[in-house]
CSV table of C-alpha atoms in Angstrom, one decimal:
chain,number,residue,atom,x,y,z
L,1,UNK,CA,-6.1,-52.5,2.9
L,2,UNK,CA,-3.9,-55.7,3.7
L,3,UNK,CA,-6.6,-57.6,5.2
L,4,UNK,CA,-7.8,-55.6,7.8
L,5,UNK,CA,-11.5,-55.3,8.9
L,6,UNK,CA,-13.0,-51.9,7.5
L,7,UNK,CA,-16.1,-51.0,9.2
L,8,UNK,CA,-18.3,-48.8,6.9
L,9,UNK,CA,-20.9,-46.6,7.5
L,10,UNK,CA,-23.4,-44.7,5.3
L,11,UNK,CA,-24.0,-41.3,5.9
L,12,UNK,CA,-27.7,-40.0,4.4
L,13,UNK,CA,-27.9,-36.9,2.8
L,14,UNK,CA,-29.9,-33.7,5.1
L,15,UNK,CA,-30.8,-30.7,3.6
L,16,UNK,CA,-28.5,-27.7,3.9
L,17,UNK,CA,-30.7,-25.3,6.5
L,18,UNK,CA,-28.9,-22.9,9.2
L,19,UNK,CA,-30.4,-24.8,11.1
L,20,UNK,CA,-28.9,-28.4,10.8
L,21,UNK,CA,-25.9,-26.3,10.1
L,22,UNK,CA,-25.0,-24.9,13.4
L,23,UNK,CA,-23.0,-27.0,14.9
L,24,UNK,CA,-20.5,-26.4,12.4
L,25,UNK,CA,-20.8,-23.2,10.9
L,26,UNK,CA,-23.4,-21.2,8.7
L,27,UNK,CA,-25.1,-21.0,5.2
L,28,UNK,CA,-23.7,-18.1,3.1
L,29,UNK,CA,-26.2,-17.0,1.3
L,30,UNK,CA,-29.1,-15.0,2.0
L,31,UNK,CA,-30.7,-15.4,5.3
L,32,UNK,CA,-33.7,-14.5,7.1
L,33,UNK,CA,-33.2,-12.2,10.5
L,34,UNK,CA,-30.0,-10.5,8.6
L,35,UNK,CA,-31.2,-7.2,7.9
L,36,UNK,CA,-29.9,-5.1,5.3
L,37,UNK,CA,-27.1,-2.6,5.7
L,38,UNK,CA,-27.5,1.3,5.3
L,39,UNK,CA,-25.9,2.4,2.6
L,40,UNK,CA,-25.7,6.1,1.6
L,41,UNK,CA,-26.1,5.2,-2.3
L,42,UNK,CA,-28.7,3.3,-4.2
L,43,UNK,CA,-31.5,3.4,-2.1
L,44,UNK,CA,-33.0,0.4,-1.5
L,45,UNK,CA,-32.0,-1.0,-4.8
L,46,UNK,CA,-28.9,-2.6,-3.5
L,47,UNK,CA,-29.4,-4.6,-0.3
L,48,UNK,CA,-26.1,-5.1,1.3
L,49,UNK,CA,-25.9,-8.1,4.7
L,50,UNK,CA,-23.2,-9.8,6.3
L,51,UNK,CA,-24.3,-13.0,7.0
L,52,UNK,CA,-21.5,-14.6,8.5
L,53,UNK,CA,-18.2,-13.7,10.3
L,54,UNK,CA,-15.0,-15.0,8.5
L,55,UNK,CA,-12.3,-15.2,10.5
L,56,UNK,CA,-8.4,-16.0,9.5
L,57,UNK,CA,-5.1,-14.4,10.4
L,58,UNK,CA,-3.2,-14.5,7.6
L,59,UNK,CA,-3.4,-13.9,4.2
L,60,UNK,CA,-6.7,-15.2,2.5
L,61,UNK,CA,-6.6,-17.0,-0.4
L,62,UNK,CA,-9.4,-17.2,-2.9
L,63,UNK,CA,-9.5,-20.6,-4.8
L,64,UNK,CA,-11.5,-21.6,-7.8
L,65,UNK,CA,-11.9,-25.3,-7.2
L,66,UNK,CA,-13.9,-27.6,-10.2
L,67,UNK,CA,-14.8,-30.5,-8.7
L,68,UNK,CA,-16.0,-34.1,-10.3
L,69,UNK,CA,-17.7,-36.9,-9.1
L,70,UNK,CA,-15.9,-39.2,-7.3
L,71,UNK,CA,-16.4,-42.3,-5.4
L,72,UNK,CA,-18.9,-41.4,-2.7
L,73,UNK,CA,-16.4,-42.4,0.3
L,74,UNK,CA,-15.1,-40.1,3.0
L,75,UNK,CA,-11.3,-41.6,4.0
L,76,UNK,CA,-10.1,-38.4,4.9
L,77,UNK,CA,-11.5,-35.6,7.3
L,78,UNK,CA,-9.6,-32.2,8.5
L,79,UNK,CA,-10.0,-29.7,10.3
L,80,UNK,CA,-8.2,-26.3,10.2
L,81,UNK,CA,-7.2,-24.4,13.8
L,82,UNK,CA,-6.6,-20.6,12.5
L,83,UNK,CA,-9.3,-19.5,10.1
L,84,UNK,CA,-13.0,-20.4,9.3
L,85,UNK,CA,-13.4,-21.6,5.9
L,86,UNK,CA,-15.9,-21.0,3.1
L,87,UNK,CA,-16.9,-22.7,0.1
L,88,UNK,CA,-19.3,-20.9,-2.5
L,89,UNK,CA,-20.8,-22.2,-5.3
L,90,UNK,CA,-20.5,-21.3,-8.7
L,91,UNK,CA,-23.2,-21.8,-11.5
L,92,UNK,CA,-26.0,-23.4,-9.5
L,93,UNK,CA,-24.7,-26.8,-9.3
L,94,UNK,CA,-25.4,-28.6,-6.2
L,95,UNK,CA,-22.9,-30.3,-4.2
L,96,UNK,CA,-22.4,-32.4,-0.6
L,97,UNK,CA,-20.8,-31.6,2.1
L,98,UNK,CA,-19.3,-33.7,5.1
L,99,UNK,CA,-18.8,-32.4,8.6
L,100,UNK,CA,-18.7,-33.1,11.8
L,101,UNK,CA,-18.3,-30.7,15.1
L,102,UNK,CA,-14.3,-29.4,16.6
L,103,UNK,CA,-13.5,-31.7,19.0
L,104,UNK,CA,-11.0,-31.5,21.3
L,105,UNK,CA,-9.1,-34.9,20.9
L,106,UNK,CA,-7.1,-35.7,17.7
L,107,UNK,CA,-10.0,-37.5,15.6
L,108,UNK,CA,-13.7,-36.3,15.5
L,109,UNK,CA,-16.7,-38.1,16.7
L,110,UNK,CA,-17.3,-40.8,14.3
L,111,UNK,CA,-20.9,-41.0,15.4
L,112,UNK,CA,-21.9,-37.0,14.5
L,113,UNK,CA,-20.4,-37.2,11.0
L,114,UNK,CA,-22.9,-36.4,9.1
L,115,UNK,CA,-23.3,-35.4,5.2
L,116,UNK,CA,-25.2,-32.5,3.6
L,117,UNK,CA,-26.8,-31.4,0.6
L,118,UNK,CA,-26.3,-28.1,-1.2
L,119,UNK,CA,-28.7,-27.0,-4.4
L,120,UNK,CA,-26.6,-24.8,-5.5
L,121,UNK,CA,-28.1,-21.7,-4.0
L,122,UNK,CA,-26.1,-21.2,-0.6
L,123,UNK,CA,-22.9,-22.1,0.2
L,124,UNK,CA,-21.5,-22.4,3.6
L,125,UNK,CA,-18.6,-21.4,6.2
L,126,UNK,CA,-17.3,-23.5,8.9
L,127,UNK,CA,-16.5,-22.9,12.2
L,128,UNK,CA,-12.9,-22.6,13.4
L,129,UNK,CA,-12.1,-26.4,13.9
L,130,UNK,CA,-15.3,-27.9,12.5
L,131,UNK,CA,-14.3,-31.4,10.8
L,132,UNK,CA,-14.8,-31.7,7.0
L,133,UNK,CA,-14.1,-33.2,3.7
L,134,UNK,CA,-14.0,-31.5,0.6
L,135,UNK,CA,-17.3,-31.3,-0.9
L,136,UNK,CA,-18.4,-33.9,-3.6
L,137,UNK,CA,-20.0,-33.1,-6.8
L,138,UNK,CA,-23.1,-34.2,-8.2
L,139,UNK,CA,-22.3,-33.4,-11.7
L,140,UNK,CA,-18.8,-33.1,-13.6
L,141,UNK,CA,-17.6,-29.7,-13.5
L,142,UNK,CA,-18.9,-28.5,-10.2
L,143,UNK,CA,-17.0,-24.9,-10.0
L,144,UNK,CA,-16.2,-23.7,-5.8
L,145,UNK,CA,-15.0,-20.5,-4.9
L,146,UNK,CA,-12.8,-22.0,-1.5
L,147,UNK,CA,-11.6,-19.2,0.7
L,148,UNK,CA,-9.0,-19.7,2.7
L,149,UNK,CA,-5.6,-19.1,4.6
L,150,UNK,CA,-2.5,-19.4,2.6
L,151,UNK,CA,-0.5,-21.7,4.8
L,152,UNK,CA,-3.4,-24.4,4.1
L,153,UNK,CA,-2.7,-24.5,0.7
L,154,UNK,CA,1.0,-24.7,1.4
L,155,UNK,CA,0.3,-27.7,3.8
L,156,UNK,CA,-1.8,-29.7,1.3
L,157,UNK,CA,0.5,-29.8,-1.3
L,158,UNK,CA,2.0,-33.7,-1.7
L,159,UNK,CA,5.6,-32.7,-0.5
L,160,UNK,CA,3.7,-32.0,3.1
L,161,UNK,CA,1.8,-35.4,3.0
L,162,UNK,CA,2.9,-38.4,4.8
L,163,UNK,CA,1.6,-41.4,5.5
L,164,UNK,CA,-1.3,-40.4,3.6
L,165,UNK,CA,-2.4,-37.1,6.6
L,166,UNK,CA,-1.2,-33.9,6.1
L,167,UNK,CA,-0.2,-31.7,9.5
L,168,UNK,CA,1.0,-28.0,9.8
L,169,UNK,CA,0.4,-25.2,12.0
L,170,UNK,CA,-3.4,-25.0,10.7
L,171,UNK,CA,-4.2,-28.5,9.2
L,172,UNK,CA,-5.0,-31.8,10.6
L,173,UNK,CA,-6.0,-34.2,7.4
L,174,UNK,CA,-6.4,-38.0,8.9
L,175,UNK,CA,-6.7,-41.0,7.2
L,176,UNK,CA,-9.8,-42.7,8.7
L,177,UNK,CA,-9.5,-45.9,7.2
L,178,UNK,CA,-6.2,-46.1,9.2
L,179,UNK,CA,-6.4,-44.6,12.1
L,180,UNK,CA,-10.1,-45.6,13.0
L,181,UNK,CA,-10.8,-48.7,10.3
L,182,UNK,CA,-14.2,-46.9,9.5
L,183,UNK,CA,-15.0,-45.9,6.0
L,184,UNK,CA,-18.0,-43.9,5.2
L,185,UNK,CA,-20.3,-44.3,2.2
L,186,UNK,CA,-22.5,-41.3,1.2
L,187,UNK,CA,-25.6,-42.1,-0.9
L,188,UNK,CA,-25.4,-39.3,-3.5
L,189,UNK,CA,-28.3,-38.5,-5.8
L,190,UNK,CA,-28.1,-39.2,-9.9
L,191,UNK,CA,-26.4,-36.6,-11.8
């Protein structure tokens, strides 16, 4: 990093609840408070909810993402201005997620980053705007279901990146290390 001071922070791992989630988004998975739909088949052996709201504007993608583990640093944080986003879990497998609230300036507030942990049961949407990194995984072969607007995965492909941040009409990927010379470490649990 050419010799320039890095400040790093460690970032301890909270448990996943609806409630430390809401300033960024919600768990997706079962709830209490949502009631079930009514449905005019099954009786009550199918329980149909809608615990959140997902909202995009264009066409939704549906990724499978496997995720390893990888070096417990957060360098990069986006946000995304035209669609909430989900990420689902696949399997069981926990995972940890890092998030902080939209702001309206060009860089989130370094001091509400914060990092949460998923066991695998829930998985979560974020708000429109909400600050993240992909999620890490606790084990090797960690399978996601990411939804998702198209034009995302357009601008994350490595003929959009430059200078390390990505930018389009719904991404904003930063390089923290550069633009704010802080670094942050999470302290994940043993596989």
């Amino acid at each position: 990093m050419d010799g320039m001071t890095i400040e790093k922070r460690v970032l301890k791992l909270e448990p996943a609840t609806a409630e430390a989630l809401a300033p960024f988004g919600q768990i997706l998975g079962l709830q209490a408070g949502v009631a079930p739909l009514k449905l005019g088949f099954y009786g009550d052996k199918v329980e149909i909810r809608k615990p959140v709201a997902f909202v995009s504007d264009e066409t939704t993608e549906f990724t499978l993402a496997t995720i390893h583990r990888r070096e417990a640093t957060v360098q990069y944080i986006e946000r995304h201005f035209k669609h909430t986003q989900m990420f689902i879990p696949l399997g069981g497998k926990p995972f940890v997620a890092v998030m902080a609230p939209p702001t309206e300036g060009e860089m989130p507030d370094l001091n509400a980053i914060r990092a949460f942990y998923f066991d695998g049961t829930a998985g979560f949407m974020m708000n429109i705007g909400t600050w993240h990194e992909f999620p890490f995984a606790i084990s090797d072969n960690t399978n996601v279901i990411v939804v998702l607007r198209g034009e995302t995965t357009r601008d994350l492909r490595s003929e959009n990146v430059f200078e390390n941040e990505a930018h389009g009409p719904d991404l904003d990927k930063k390089d923290l290390v550069a633009r704010a010379k802080t670094l942050f470490e999470i302290e994940l649990p043993p596989a």
